[in-house]
């Protein structure tokens, strides 16, 4: 069976990546491709790498353009997708790459995004405990943020197993595509090349409450998260260093490794690297994968987990297609690459 899928926000990075993946999907026909300010342009003017779709004209992002599809992927700015989704019927699977439906706490939404909470949808990290079951056959899916994906897959097994206390520190370095395509002075080449900078410091980054939500569920108790994001001079990728204090002294790296092998041994998109090999973003470029490595800093009494992923693939659009497969009842891996591009 072939499913007709529309992509809203097709001229942006997330929308373009969704289209790249859908072009390789054997059971998808790409329907409407829409945009806002770029409506009326050929897609190739904004996504020249998508040669099979280069001549498609970007339609305005309207409910009329999106209706009638089996599924719609919304790659829209935060705060815009819920209005569109509310007008699409339950016969359409809607996968939202924005933040509108990720958070469960209305107070957290109001604090970090402002306005009325749009509601909560099934959360799109199938590898987290209990999530895959909710995503199978779902008609609405909230794709997680790119930072929370890497951080959550890194620390949730340790929290679930009680290896660490719920006091998590996340330091994550991201490429510039995570900020989207809109022109910003701090993202132009002369500002970024040769420089690493911190931003969103002190608990103000919008992905912080998402991490708190995921870590809190894993630990079963209140959790604190200190998150510091870094901007690094590369287009794609996130390398996260995630750590927490050990729950009991004497925890060994072998014990931690055994927990992660059990958690992810059967997961097609999460790879625990061999001991002594460290994740690098280059190995995940273009792939729907997360690479992990674990360590114990005995002197500091902390478990440390390093994760690497492509923020546009597993961090956004790849997760959207992975969840779309589950929602449509297809094999979860359909159309998704596990092999990166190197060098």
Tab-separated table of N, CA and C in Angstrom, residues 16 109 134 206-207 233 279 281 340:
chain	number	residue	atom	x	y	z
A	16	UNK	N	12.911	20.078	4.446
A	16	UNK	CA	13.752	19.529	3.389
A	16	UNK	C	14.298	18.158	3.739
A	109	UNK	N	4.831	25.065	29.582
A	109	UNK	CA	4.597	25.652	28.267
A	109	UNK	C	4.490	27.178	28.383
A	134	UNK	N	2.517	3.551	22.533
A	134	UNK	CA	1.612	4.687	22.337
A	134	UNK	C	1.672	5.211	20.906
A	206	UNK	N	14.588	26.453	25.682
A	206	UNK	CA	13.243	25.878	25.614
A	206	UNK	C	13.225	24.354	25.663
A	207	UNK	N	14.337	23.711	25.439
A	207	UNK	CA	14.359	22.248	25.520
A	207	UNK	C	14.547	21.740	26.944
A	233	UNK	N	30.979	25.426	14.870
A	233	UNK	CA	31.021	25.745	13.432
A	233	UNK	C	30.915	24.524	12.530
A	279	UNK	N	31.756	8.466	20.567
A	279	UNK	CA	30.879	8.962	19.504
A	279	UNK	C	31.435	10.223	18.852
A	281	UNK	N	29.990	13.134	15.784
A	281	UNK	CA	28.835	13.514	14.965
A	281	UNK	C	29.028	13.096	13.512
A	340	UNK	N	25.861	6.356	7.964
A	340	UNK	CA	26.207	7.758	7.826
A	340	UNK	C	27.020	8.033	6.577
